[in-house]
Amino acid sequence: EAVSGAQLVAQALRAQNIEYMFGIVGIPVTEIAIAAQAVGIKYVGMRNEQAACYAASAVGYLTGRPGVCLVVSGPGFLHTLGGMANATINCWPLVVIGGSSDRNQETMGAFQEFPQVEAGRLYNKLSVRPSSLEVIPAVIEKAVRTSMYGRPGCCYIDIPGDFVNLQVNKSSVKYVECCLPPPISMAEHSAVSKAASVIALSKQPLLIIGKGAAYSRAENNIRKLVDLCGLPFLPTPMAKGVVPDDHPNCVAAARSTALQHADVIILLGARLNWILHFGLPPRYRQDVKVIQIDICAEELGNNVRPAATLFGDINAVTQQILEEFNKRSWKYPSNSEWWKKLRGKIKNNEERSKGLALQKSLPMNYYTVFHHIRELIPKDCILVSEGANTMDIGRTMLPNFYPRQRLDAGTFGTMGVGLGFAIAAAMVARDRTPGRRVVCIEGDSAFGFSGMEVETICRYNLPILVIVVNNNGIYTGLDANSWEEMLKLGDPAACVPPVSLLPNAHYEKIMSAFGGKGYFVTTPEELQNALKASVTDKQTPSLINVMIDPQSERKKQEFPWLTRSNL
């Protein structure tokens, strides 16, 4: 019995329990998508390979098993590089399958010929082309396994065009079973007790929870650790919700103070990179003791020499630390000077934000908008957030109560991820937690990267609520009158500020063009009504275009994005 290359790829993916494929079909991969659907894999056709790759990567983070991105040769492959790099830098499992030109035309200037395997090596843990049809299942098993084992990341498989319809006898194919779940490694006992001793001697401890902790599904153990030891904790942006943001020990509202004065920091699956200011002074104490817990040995000791290194799976190692503290019965006192300092700062910052949120002036500012969004969206919704001010202020204003329910620009700071992430989250939610809503909050500039994916949302009938926080630009914009004045000065390319976008752009019409519901809002009342209507309608995708003050800024800083202190 004969089987085609396309069928072999699809069957092998199914054998590895792959559930979702995102992509754009064309020569030579159309048959692979058809074969994937035939074996029960869900295929979502996107409008740009970059968004398809972002979507597939989010599936890997949300489910722990890679999504697949399927693309054509040459330019199709090249458009996935952003998604590959974003997945690898975020440490999310992903498999990209790219068609490539026929083998017998190599070096001849074939249609879309490009050295794809070689180009893929920079962005991937594994970049490989099967040498024959017979080995396709083994190669796919290795790619899926490699994407998940150790520190997760992206893997690329190159399928020559002539393989797709080529047939081979089933009996000669090297079929392989589904790979085993990733092995769970634990820290050595001496390191665990050393860490516990350092923590027990701390005067100003701080637990930092990273998205590695969210990925490893360590929420129950981490919550137990926070409660058992009474530790103040700070989530990194995508780790919000591992322990709920409304937990009394959350010190996110006093972030700078907590980092600057902590004498012992426990890093749970977070890296000392730009997001955490590298762990260095003046953002940290010179003598801070860092206890680092990570699944990647090479990460241990980056930027700061740790007081203890616990190498292993976050969930398993947290369990080890818990067991150690169960023996010691140590709890950090809740009436300490450190807690007084942190609570004072939290109160201060929350009152400041509240003051800004309650401003009645029009057009609205960011804080007012987020205040109303927070009041009206479901508590268990999956929040996707991207933009400059939109993402930064949204992070502080919009709480998360459950793990892995905030997706944003991530470690790589990637703009354009929003709609792909939202589509992936909605597909996964539909299958695993029906009724859970996806709310995608975009800056107007961020929305522009993949705005046409609104058609994809409508085609697959995903009840996503997209909110565009529109300030007519990147960071800041111009109001309509200033824009008109600006145009009198001559050619817009010569005189319009590089950060400007068209004022009062009606992004909501993109949604209504494809059958979803669009709302254009300028006042708090209109915003409340649009939010209520969108949340109540659980079937229809909707987009709320919220006009805010083009000059609305974070708190009271001048050019805050230049200082990076907001991150």
Protein backbone atom coordinates (compact mmCIF):
# COMPACT_ATOMS: atom_id res chain seq x y z
CA GLU A 1 0.00 0.00 0.00
CA ALA A 2 1.41 3.37 -1.06
CA VAL A 3 1.47 6.54 1.01
CA SER A 4 2.44 10.10 -0.08
CA GLY A 5 4.92 12.45 1.55
CA ALA A 6 2.05 14.79 2.51
CA GLN A 7 0.21 11.92 4.23
CA LEU A 8 3.38 10.82 6.04
CA VAL A 9 3.90 14.33 7.44
CA ALA A 10 0.28 14.57 8.60
CA GLN A 11 0.19 11.07 10.13
CA ALA A 12 3.50 11.61 11.92
CA LEU A 13 2.28 14.90 13.43
CA ARG A 14 -0.90 13.19 14.56
CA ALA A 15 1.14 10.34 16.09
CA GLN A 16 3.00 13.00 18.13
CA ASN A 17 -0.33 14.34 19.44
CA ILE A 18 -0.17 17.59 17.47
CA GLU A 19 -3.60 19.22 17.51
CA TYR A 20 -3.25 22.59 15.77
CA MET A 21 -1.70 23.81 12.54
CA PHE A 22 -1.60 27.44 11.39
CA GLY A 23 -0.31 28.61 8.05
CA ILE A 24 -0.82 29.86 4.53
CA VAL A 25 -0.99 27.21 1.82
CA GLY A 26 0.38 27.35 -1.71
CA ILE A 27 2.95 25.50 -3.79
CA PRO A 28 4.23 23.04 -2.53
CA VAL A 29 2.45 22.51 0.81
CA THR A 30 -1.31 22.64 0.09
CA GLU A 31 -1.60 18.84 0.15
CA ILE A 32 0.03 18.70 3.61
CA ALA A 33 -2.72 20.91 5.09
CA ILE A 34 -5.43 18.80 3.43
CA ALA A 35 -3.81 15.61 4.75
CA ALA A 36 -3.54 17.15 8.24
CA GLN A 37 -7.26 17.88 8.34
CA ALA A 38 -7.95 14.33 7.13
CA VAL A 39 -6.18 12.87 10.19
CA GLY A 40 -7.98 15.21 12.62
CA ILE A 41 -5.52 18.09 13.03
CA LYS A 42 -7.24 21.50 13.11
CA TYR A 43 -5.94 23.78 10.36
CA VAL A 44 -6.28 27.57 10.68
CA GLY A 45 -5.47 29.50 7.51
CA MET A 46 -3.97 32.89 8.40
CA ARG A 47 -3.34 36.03 6.32
CA ASN A 48 0.38 36.44 6.97
CA GLU A 49 2.98 33.79 7.83
CA GLN A 50 4.33 35.92 10.66
CA ALA A 51 0.96 35.92 12.46
CA ALA A 52 0.57 32.19 11.73
CA CYS A 53 3.91 31.51 13.39
CA TYR A 54 3.04 33.66 16.43
CA ALA A 55 -0.25 31.74 16.76
CA ALA A 56 1.44 28.33 16.59
CA SER A 57 3.98 29.40 19.23
CA ALA A 58 1.26 30.53 21.64
CA VAL A 59 -0.34 27.06 21.40
CA GLY A 60 2.98 25.64 22.63
CA TYR A 61 2.98 27.92 25.67
CA LEU A 62 -0.69 27.40 26.49
CA THR A 63 -0.76 23.60 26.10
CA GLY A 64 2.86 22.49 26.64
CA ARG A 65 2.86 20.77 23.22
CA PRO A 66 4.01 22.57 20.09
CA GLY A 67 1.63 24.04 17.57
CA VAL A 68 2.70 23.66 13.94
CA CYS A 69 3.21 26.47 11.46
CA LEU A 70 3.01 25.35 7.80
CA VAL A 71 4.39 27.65 5.10
CA VAL A 72 5.55 27.68 1.49
CA SER A 73 9.12 28.02 0.28
CA GLY A 74 11.32 31.14 0.08
CA PRO A 75 9.37 34.24 1.13
CA GLY A 76 6.79 32.12 3.01
CA PHE A 77 9.58 30.55 5.07
CA LEU A 78 11.31 33.91 5.60
CA HIS A 79 8.14 35.49 6.98
CA THR A 80 8.17 32.94 9.84
CA LEU A 81 11.59 34.00 11.15
CA GLY A 82 10.04 36.56 13.50
CA GLY A 83 7.82 33.88 15.03
CA MET A 84 10.67 31.36 15.27
CA ALA A 85 12.93 33.83 17.06
CA ASN A 86 10.11 35.00 19.33
CA ALA A 87 9.33 31.39 20.35
CA THR A 88 12.96 30.45 20.97
CA ILE A 89 13.67 33.61 22.98
CA ASN A 90 10.43 33.14 25.00
CA CYS A 91 11.37 29.43 25.43
CA TRP A 92 8.14 28.13 23.90
CA PRO A 93 7.89 24.88 21.93
CA LEU A 94 7.06 25.33 18.23
CA VAL A 95 7.49 23.31 15.04
CA VAL A 96 7.67 25.06 11.67
CA ILE A 97 7.30 23.02 8.48
CA GLY A 98 8.40 24.79 5.33
CA GLY A 99 8.06 23.57 1.77
CA SER A 100 11.20 24.04 -0.32
CA SER A 101 12.08 23.80 -3.98
CA ASP A 102 12.40 20.39 -5.71
CA ARG A 103 15.70 18.65 -5.04
CA ASN A 104 16.50 18.10 -8.73
CA GLN A 105 16.40 21.88 -9.35
CA GLU A 106 18.82 22.86 -6.58
CA THR A 107 21.36 25.54 -7.65
CA MET A 108 19.41 26.13 -10.88
CA GLY A 109 17.45 29.13 -9.65
CA ALA A 110 14.31 27.13 -8.87
CA PHE A 111 11.00 28.79 -7.93
CA GLN A 112 11.53 30.40 -4.48
CA GLU A 113 14.86 28.59 -4.00
CA PHE A 114 16.55 29.56 -0.73
CA PRO A 115 18.94 27.86 1.75
CA GLN A 116 16.19 27.34 4.31
CA VAL A 117 17.78 24.70 6.54
CA GLU A 118 20.91 26.80 6.88
CA ALA A 119 18.94 30.03 7.49
CA GLY A 120 16.79 28.26 10.10
CA ARG A 121 19.76 27.34 12.31
CA LEU A 122 20.04 30.82 13.85
CA TYR A 123 16.46 30.79 15.10
CA ASN A 124 15.91 27.15 16.00
CA LYS A 125 17.08 24.40 18.35
CA LEU A 126 16.97 22.05 15.35
CA SER A 127 16.86 22.82 11.62
CA VAL A 128 16.64 19.71 9.48
CA ARG A 129 15.52 18.20 6.17
CA PRO A 130 14.54 14.50 6.00
CA SER A 131 16.78 12.65 3.53
CA SER A 132 13.94 10.43 2.28
CA LEU A 133 10.22 9.81 2.68
CA GLU A 134 10.94 6.76 4.82
CA VAL A 135 12.50 8.81 7.65
CA ILE A 136 9.83 11.57 7.80
CA PRO A 137 8.10 10.10 10.92
CA ALA A 138 11.43 9.79 12.78
CA VAL A 139 12.45 13.34 11.88
CA ILE A 140 9.10 14.73 12.99
CA GLU A 141 9.32 12.85 16.30
CA LYS A 142 12.77 14.32 16.89
CA ALA A 143 11.57 17.86 16.09
CA VAL A 144 8.54 17.63 18.39
CA ARG A 145 10.65 16.08 21.16
CA THR A 146 13.48 18.61 20.81
CA SER A 147 11.02 21.53 20.90
CA MET A 148 9.78 20.41 24.35
CA TYR A 149 12.81 18.80 26.04
CA GLY A 150 15.18 20.89 28.15
CA ARG A 151 14.57 24.57 27.56
CA PRO A 152 11.74 24.65 24.98
CA GLY A 153 12.15 26.41 21.64
CA CYS A 154 11.47 26.26 17.92
CA CYS A 155 12.39 23.44 15.50
CA TYR A 156 12.29 23.67 11.70
CA ILE A 157 11.59 20.85 9.24
CA ASP A 158 12.25 21.41 5.54
CA ILE A 159 10.11 19.40 3.11
CA PRO A 160 11.28 19.49 -0.55
CA GLY A 161 8.43 20.10 -2.98
CA ASP A 162 9.01 16.81 -4.80
CA PHE A 163 8.48 14.90 -1.51
CA VAL A 164 4.90 16.11 -1.11
CA ASN A 165 3.25 14.00 -3.80
CA LEU A 166 5.94 11.34 -4.08
CA GLN A 167 4.70 7.92 -2.96
CA VAL A 168 6.43 5.15 -1.09
CA ASN A 169 5.34 1.72 0.13
CA LYS A 170 4.13 1.80 3.73
CA SER A 171 6.20 -1.26 4.59
CA SER A 172 9.47 0.62 4.01
CA VAL A 173 8.54 3.58 6.24
CA LYS A 174 10.24 3.88 9.64
CA TYR A 175 7.21 4.59 11.84
CA VAL A 176 7.87 5.78 15.42
CA GLU A 177 5.66 6.08 18.48
CA CYS A 178 4.80 9.32 20.26
CA CYS A 179 7.78 10.70 22.16
CA LEU A 180 7.74 10.39 25.95
CA PRO A 181 6.78 13.44 28.05
CA PRO A 182 9.77 15.66 28.87
CA PRO A 183 11.86 14.15 31.69
CA ILE A 184 11.66 16.03 34.99
CA SER A 185 14.96 16.97 36.58
CA MET A 186 15.44 18.00 40.21
CA ALA A 187 17.99 20.10 42.07
CA GLU A 188 20.68 18.43 44.17
CA HIS A 189 19.78 18.17 47.88
CA SER A 190 22.72 20.27 49.08
CA ALA A 191 21.62 23.15 46.82
CA VAL A 192 18.07 22.97 48.16
CA SER A 193 19.15 23.15 51.79
CA LYS A 194 21.66 25.93 51.00
CA ALA A 195 18.87 27.92 49.34
CA ALA A 196 16.52 27.36 52.29
CA SER A 197 19.22 28.55 54.72
CA VAL A 198 19.83 31.72 52.71
CA ILE A 199 16.09 32.43 52.56
CA ALA A 200 15.64 31.77 56.31
CA LEU A 201 18.39 34.30 57.13
CA SER A 202 16.95 36.99 54.85
CA LYS A 203 15.66 40.29 56.21
CA GLN A 204 14.10 41.56 52.98
CA PRO A 205 13.26 38.55 50.79
CA LEU A 206 11.58 38.70 47.36
CA LEU A 207 10.27 35.88 45.20
CA ILE A 208 10.27 36.65 41.46
CA ILE A 209 8.00 34.41 39.38
CA GLY A 210 8.82 34.14 35.68
CA LYS A 211 6.90 32.71 32.73
CA GLY A 212 9.06 29.58 33.01
CA ALA A 213 7.11 28.89 36.22
CA ALA A 214 3.84 29.42 34.35
CA TYR A 215 5.00 27.11 31.55
CA SER A 216 5.98 24.34 34.00
CA ARG A 217 2.51 24.46 35.61
CA ALA A 218 4.02 25.15 39.01
CA GLU A 219 1.14 27.33 40.23
CA ASN A 220 -0.09 25.05 43.04
CA ASN A 221 3.37 24.53 44.54
CA ILE A 222 4.32 28.19 44.20
CA ARG A 223 1.09 29.28 45.87
CA LYS A 224 1.81 26.86 48.72
CA LEU A 225 5.36 28.22 49.05
CA VAL A 226 4.15 31.85 49.17
CA ASP A 227 1.60 30.98 51.85
CA LEU A 228 3.85 28.66 53.87
CA CYS A 229 6.79 31.09 54.01
CA GLY A 230 4.86 34.38 53.83
CA LEU A 231 7.12 35.69 51.05
CA PRO A 232 6.50 38.89 49.08
CA PHE A 233 6.34 38.01 45.36
CA LEU A 234 6.65 39.84 42.07
CA PRO A 235 5.49 38.29 38.79
CA THR A 236 7.16 39.10 35.48
CA PRO A 237 4.54 40.26 32.93
CA MET A 238 3.50 36.86 31.56
CA ALA A 239 3.76 35.18 34.97
CA LYS A 240 0.90 37.31 36.29
CA GLY A 241 -1.77 34.94 37.63
CA VAL A 242 0.53 32.04 38.60
CA VAL A 243 -0.33 33.36 42.04
CA PRO A 244 -3.38 35.65 41.67
CA ASP A 245 -2.58 39.36 41.35
CA ASP A 246 -4.97 40.09 44.25
CA HIS A 247 -3.04 37.84 46.66
CA PRO A 248 -2.01 39.92 49.72
CA ASN A 249 1.68 39.06 49.15
CA CYS A 250 1.80 40.44 45.60
CA VAL A 251 4.11 43.48 45.48
CA ALA A 252 3.79 44.30 41.76
CA ALA A 253 2.58 47.80 42.64
CA ALA A 254 5.89 48.43 44.46
CA ARG A 255 8.10 46.81 41.84
CA SER A 256 11.04 49.24 41.81
CA THR A 257 11.22 49.39 45.62
CA ALA A 258 11.04 45.60 45.95
CA LEU A 259 13.87 45.06 43.45
CA GLN A 260 16.06 47.83 44.79
CA HIS A 261 16.00 46.84 48.46
CA ALA A 262 15.61 43.04 48.52
CA ASP A 263 18.55 41.31 50.20
CA VAL A 264 17.61 37.82 48.95
CA ILE A 265 15.89 37.21 45.62
CA ILE A 266 14.50 33.82 44.57
CA LEU A 267 14.22 33.58 40.79
CA LEU A 268 11.63 31.00 39.75
CA GLY A 269 11.96 30.53 36.00
CA ALA A 270 12.79 34.18 35.37
CA ARG A 271 15.98 35.45 33.73
CA LEU A 272 18.09 38.43 34.83
CA ASN A 273 17.73 40.11 31.43
CA TRP A 274 16.57 43.61 30.45
CA ILE A 275 13.09 43.03 31.92
CA LEU A 276 14.66 42.61 35.38
CA HIS A 277 17.42 45.18 34.77
CA PHE A 278 20.08 42.41 34.70
CA GLY A 279 20.05 42.09 38.51
CA LEU A 280 22.63 44.89 38.74
CA PRO A 281 23.01 48.14 40.72
CA PRO A 282 21.57 50.79 40.90
CA ARG A 283 18.36 48.80 40.40
CA TYR A 284 19.48 46.20 42.96
CA ARG A 285 21.62 46.11 46.08
CA GLN A 286 25.30 45.51 45.42
CA ASP A 287 25.25 42.59 47.89
CA VAL A 288 21.93 41.00 46.85
CA LYS A 289 21.91 37.21 47.19
CA VAL A 290 20.26 35.52 44.24
CA ILE A 291 18.84 32.01 44.37
CA GLN A 292 18.36 30.91 40.81
CA ILE A 293 16.00 28.13 39.75
CA ASP A 294 16.07 27.32 36.04
CA ILE A 295 15.65 24.43 33.61
CA CYS A 296 18.60 25.62 31.53
CA ALA A 297 22.06 25.09 33.02
CA GLU A 298 23.59 27.77 30.79
CA GLU A 299 21.27 30.39 32.27
CA LEU A 300 22.59 29.86 35.80
CA GLY A 301 25.04 32.60 36.79
CA ASN A 302 24.16 35.04 34.01
CA ASN A 303 24.94 38.65 35.08
CA VAL A 304 25.04 37.91 38.83
CA ARG A 305 26.95 35.21 40.69
CA PRO A 306 24.20 33.24 42.48
CA ALA A 307 24.25 32.35 46.18
CA ALA A 308 22.60 29.04 45.23
CA THR A 309 21.73 27.41 41.90
CA LEU A 310 18.85 24.97 41.68
CA PHE A 311 18.97 23.33 38.30
CA GLY A 312 15.75 21.60 37.27
CA ASP A 313 12.06 21.72 36.50
CA ILE A 314 10.42 24.69 38.29
CA ASN A 315 7.47 22.69 39.59
CA ALA A 316 9.64 19.80 40.88
CA VAL A 317 12.23 22.10 42.47
CA THR A 318 9.53 24.23 44.13
CA GLN A 319 8.20 20.97 45.61
CA GLN A 320 11.70 20.25 46.95
CA ILE A 321 11.92 23.70 48.55
CA LEU A 322 8.45 23.22 50.06
CA GLU A 323 9.52 19.92 51.63
CA GLU A 324 12.61 21.59 53.07
CA PHE A 325 10.54 24.38 54.66
CA ASN A 326 7.98 21.89 55.97
CA LYS A 327 10.88 20.47 58.02
CA ARG A 328 12.13 23.87 59.17
CA SER A 329 8.76 25.54 59.89
CA TRP A 330 10.14 29.03 59.09
CA LYS A 331 7.83 31.87 58.14
CA TYR A 332 8.77 35.41 57.21
CA PRO A 333 7.11 37.79 59.72
CA SER A 334 4.28 39.81 58.18
CA ASN A 335 4.87 42.72 60.58
CA SER A 336 8.47 43.36 59.48
CA GLU A 337 9.85 46.77 58.45
CA TRP A 338 10.24 45.38 54.91
CA TRP A 339 6.51 44.63 54.65
CA LYS A 340 5.69 48.09 56.07
CA LYS A 341 7.87 49.72 53.44
CA LEU A 342 6.39 47.64 50.60
CA ARG A 343 2.79 48.15 51.71
CA GLY A 344 3.32 51.90 52.03
CA LYS A 345 4.69 52.07 48.48
CA ILE A 346 1.86 49.90 47.11
CA LYS A 347 -0.77 52.15 48.70
CA ASN A 348 0.95 55.23 47.31
CA ASN A 349 1.17 53.90 43.75
CA GLU A 350 -2.37 52.53 43.73
CA GLU A 351 -3.76 55.88 44.86
CA ARG A 352 -1.83 57.63 42.11
CA SER A 353 -3.24 55.29 39.44
CA LYS A 354 -6.72 55.63 40.91
CA GLY A 355 -6.50 59.41 40.74
CA LEU A 356 -5.62 59.23 37.05
CA ALA A 357 -8.36 56.65 36.38
CA LEU A 358 -11.05 58.88 37.88
CA GLN A 359 -10.18 61.96 35.80
CA LYS A 360 -13.33 63.14 34.06
CA SER A 361 -11.65 65.08 31.25
CA LEU A 362 -12.21 64.11 27.59
CA PRO A 363 -10.65 62.67 25.55
CA MET A 364 -10.01 59.85 28.04
CA ASN A 365 -6.56 58.83 29.29
CA TYR A 366 -5.19 55.25 29.46
CA TYR A 367 -6.00 54.84 33.14
CA THR A 368 -9.69 55.72 32.69
CA VAL A 369 -9.99 53.25 29.80
CA PHE A 370 -8.31 50.41 31.71
CA HIS A 371 -10.40 51.17 34.79
CA HIS A 372 -13.61 50.50 32.83
CA ILE A 373 -12.16 47.48 31.02
CA ARG A 374 -11.14 45.97 34.36
CA GLU A 375 -14.63 46.48 35.80
CA LEU A 376 -16.44 44.82 32.89
CA ILE A 377 -14.37 41.98 31.38
CA PRO A 378 -14.74 38.43 32.76
CA LYS A 379 -12.40 37.62 35.64
CA ASP A 380 -11.21 34.41 33.97
CA CYS A 381 -10.66 35.81 30.46
CA ILE A 382 -7.38 35.30 28.61
CA LEU A 383 -5.76 38.71 28.17
CA VAL A 384 -3.61 39.41 25.14
CA SER A 385 -1.84 42.75 25.32
CA GLU A 386 0.56 44.62 23.09
CA GLY A 387 1.59 48.15 22.37
CA ALA A 388 3.94 50.60 24.06
CA ASN A 389 1.93 52.56 26.63
CA THR A 390 -1.08 50.26 26.11
CA MET A 391 0.87 47.19 27.20
CA ASP A 392 2.84 48.85 30.03
CA ILE A 393 -0.07 50.62 31.71
CA GLY A 394 -2.38 47.66 31.00
CA ARG A 395 0.01 45.39 32.86
CA THR A 396 -0.33 47.43 36.05
CA MET A 397 -4.06 48.14 35.72
CA LEU A 398 -5.47 44.79 34.54
CA PRO A 399 -5.16 41.95 37.05
CA ASN A 400 -4.74 38.25 36.21
CA PHE A 401 -6.13 35.62 38.54
CA TYR A 402 -5.19 32.44 36.67
CA PRO A 403 -1.90 31.14 35.21
CA ARG A 404 -1.03 31.35 31.50
CA GLN A 405 -3.82 33.83 30.82
CA ARG A 406 -1.71 36.82 29.87
CA LEU A 407 0.10 36.89 26.53
CA ASP A 408 2.16 39.91 25.53
CA ALA A 409 5.24 41.11 23.62
CA GLY A 410 7.43 38.93 25.84
CA THR A 411 11.18 38.69 26.32
CA PHE A 412 11.86 39.71 22.70
CA GLY A 413 9.54 42.75 22.96
CA THR A 414 7.81 41.74 19.73
CA MET A 415 5.12 44.01 18.33
CA GLY A 416 2.57 42.37 16.04
CA VAL A 417 1.97 39.23 18.13
CA GLY A 418 -1.49 40.20 19.41
CA LEU A 419 -3.96 38.86 16.88
CA GLY A 420 -2.03 35.63 16.25
CA PHE A 421 -1.84 35.00 20.02
CA ALA A 422 -5.56 35.78 20.41
CA ILE A 423 -6.54 33.36 17.62
CA ALA A 424 -4.42 30.59 19.17
CA ALA A 425 -5.85 31.24 22.64
CA ALA A 426 -9.41 31.19 21.28
CA MET A 427 -8.82 27.88 19.45
CA VAL A 428 -7.35 26.26 22.59
CA ALA A 429 -10.08 27.72 24.83
CA ARG A 430 -12.84 26.45 22.52
CA ASP A 431 -11.52 22.88 22.95
CA ARG A 432 -10.37 22.92 26.58
CA THR A 433 -12.34 25.57 28.47
CA PRO A 434 -15.47 26.35 26.43
CA GLY A 435 -17.00 29.69 27.29
CA ARG A 436 -13.72 31.29 28.35
CA ARG A 437 -13.30 34.59 26.51
CA VAL A 438 -10.22 36.05 24.87
CA VAL A 439 -9.77 39.82 25.22
CA CYS A 440 -7.08 41.29 22.99
CA ILE A 441 -6.02 44.82 23.96
CA GLU A 442 -3.96 46.52 21.27
CA GLY A 443 -2.32 49.87 20.80
CA ASP A 444 -3.37 51.36 17.43
CA SER A 445 0.15 50.92 16.08
CA ALA A 446 0.41 47.32 17.36
CA PHE A 447 -2.96 46.47 15.79
CA GLY A 448 -1.66 47.59 12.41
CA PHE A 449 0.95 44.83 12.20
CA SER A 450 -1.63 42.06 11.71
CA GLY A 451 -4.96 43.88 11.47
CA MET A 452 -6.12 41.73 8.55
CA GLU A 453 -6.21 38.69 10.87
CA VAL A 454 -9.61 40.09 11.91
CA GLU A 455 -10.86 38.27 8.78
CA THR A 456 -9.38 35.01 10.15
CA ILE A 457 -11.16 35.63 13.47
CA CYS A 458 -14.49 36.06 11.65
CA ARG A 459 -13.92 33.12 9.28
CA TYR A 460 -13.41 30.69 12.17
CA ASN A 461 -16.11 32.43 14.22
CA LEU A 462 -13.88 33.02 17.24
CA PRO A 463 -15.70 35.28 19.74
CA ILE A 464 -12.60 37.38 20.47
CA LEU A 465 -13.04 40.89 21.84
CA VAL A 466 -10.41 43.19 20.33
CA ILE A 467 -9.99 46.57 22.01
CA VAL A 468 -7.87 49.12 20.15
CA VAL A 469 -6.66 51.88 22.46
CA ASN A 470 -6.24 54.57 19.86
CA ASN A 471 -3.99 57.59 20.46
CA ASN A 472 -3.35 58.29 16.74
CA GLY A 473 0.24 57.13 16.88
CA ILE A 474 3.19 55.26 18.35
CA TYR A 475 3.75 56.51 21.94
CA THR A 476 1.91 59.76 21.10
CA GLY A 477 -0.07 61.18 18.21
CA LEU A 478 -1.69 64.34 16.87
CA ASP A 479 -5.33 65.35 17.18
CA ALA A 480 -7.29 66.00 13.98
CA ASN A 481 -6.76 69.80 14.09
CA SER A 482 -2.99 69.57 14.58
CA TRP A 483 -2.89 67.02 11.77
CA GLU A 484 -4.68 69.40 9.37
CA GLU A 485 -2.26 72.18 10.31
CA MET A 486 0.68 69.83 9.77
CA LEU A 487 -0.49 68.94 6.25
CA LYS A 488 -0.44 72.62 5.28
CA LEU A 489 3.34 72.56 5.78
CA GLY A 490 3.82 70.36 2.70
CA ASP A 491 4.47 66.73 1.90
CA PRO A 492 3.49 64.59 4.95
CA ALA A 493 6.62 62.45 4.48
CA ALA A 494 8.71 65.57 5.04
CA CYS A 495 6.90 67.14 7.98
CA VAL A 496 4.65 64.69 9.85
CA PRO A 497 6.28 63.34 13.07
CA PRO A 498 7.53 59.75 12.57
CA VAL A 499 5.40 58.60 15.54
CA SER A 500 2.13 59.82 14.00
CA LEU A 501 -0.65 57.72 12.52
CA LEU A 502 -3.82 58.97 10.82
CA PRO A 503 -6.05 60.62 13.46
CA ASN A 504 -9.44 59.07 14.25
CA ALA A 505 -8.78 55.99 12.11
CA HIS A 506 -11.90 53.79 12.13
CA TYR A 507 -10.33 50.42 12.89
CA GLU A 508 -13.70 49.06 14.02
CA LYS A 509 -14.86 49.08 10.38
CA ILE A 510 -12.34 46.32 9.60
CA MET A 511 -14.29 44.09 12.00
CA SER A 512 -17.71 45.02 10.63
CA ALA A 513 -16.41 44.49 7.08
CA PHE A 514 -16.09 40.76 7.84
CA GLY A 515 -19.33 40.32 9.80
CA GLY A 516 -18.16 41.04 13.34
CA LYS A 517 -19.38 43.96 15.45
CA GLY A 518 -17.49 47.25 15.50
CA TYR A 519 -17.81 50.08 18.04
CA PHE A 520 -16.28 53.57 17.88
CA VAL A 521 -16.17 55.09 21.37
CA THR A 522 -15.04 58.45 22.71
CA THR A 523 -16.61 58.64 26.21
CA PRO A 524 -16.64 56.41 29.32
CA GLU A 525 -20.39 55.80 28.83
CA GLU A 526 -19.92 54.62 25.22
CA LEU A 527 -17.02 52.44 26.36
CA GLN A 528 -19.12 50.84 29.12
CA ASN A 529 -21.99 50.16 26.72
CA ALA A 530 -19.72 48.65 24.06
CA LEU A 531 -17.96 46.46 26.65
CA LYS A 532 -21.26 45.23 28.11
CA ALA A 533 -22.64 44.41 24.65
CA SER A 534 -19.44 42.60 23.56
CA VAL A 535 -19.12 40.56 26.75
CA THR A 536 -22.81 39.59 26.66
CA ASP A 537 -22.65 38.41 23.02
CA LYS A 538 -20.70 35.18 23.36
CA GLN A 539 -20.94 34.22 19.66
CA THR A 540 -19.74 37.23 17.69
CA PRO A 541 -16.24 38.66 17.36
CA SER A 542 -16.12 42.38 18.15
CA LEU A 543 -13.73 45.31 18.00
CA ILE A 544 -14.00 48.39 20.21
CA ASN A 545 -12.01 51.34 18.89
CA VAL A 546 -11.41 53.59 21.92
CA MET A 547 -10.29 57.11 21.15
CA ILE A 548 -8.04 58.51 23.87
CA ASP A 549 -6.07 61.71 24.33
CA PRO A 550 -3.26 61.57 21.73
CA GLN A 551 -0.92 63.03 24.33
CA SER A 552 -2.01 60.72 27.17
CA GLU A 553 1.10 59.51 28.94
CA ARG A 554 2.10 57.26 31.78
CA LYS A 555 1.74 58.90 35.19
CA LYS A 556 3.66 62.19 34.94
CA GLN A 557 6.90 61.45 33.11
CA GLU A 558 8.32 63.08 30.02
CA PHE A 559 9.20 60.59 27.26
CA PRO A 560 9.01 57.58 29.61
CA TRP A 561 9.74 55.06 26.87
CA LEU A 562 13.26 56.46 26.55
CA THR A 563 14.06 55.64 30.18
CA ARG A 564 12.92 51.99 30.00
CA SER A 565 12.16 52.37 33.70
CA ASN A 566 8.52 51.63 32.99
CA LEU A 567 9.25 48.03 32.06
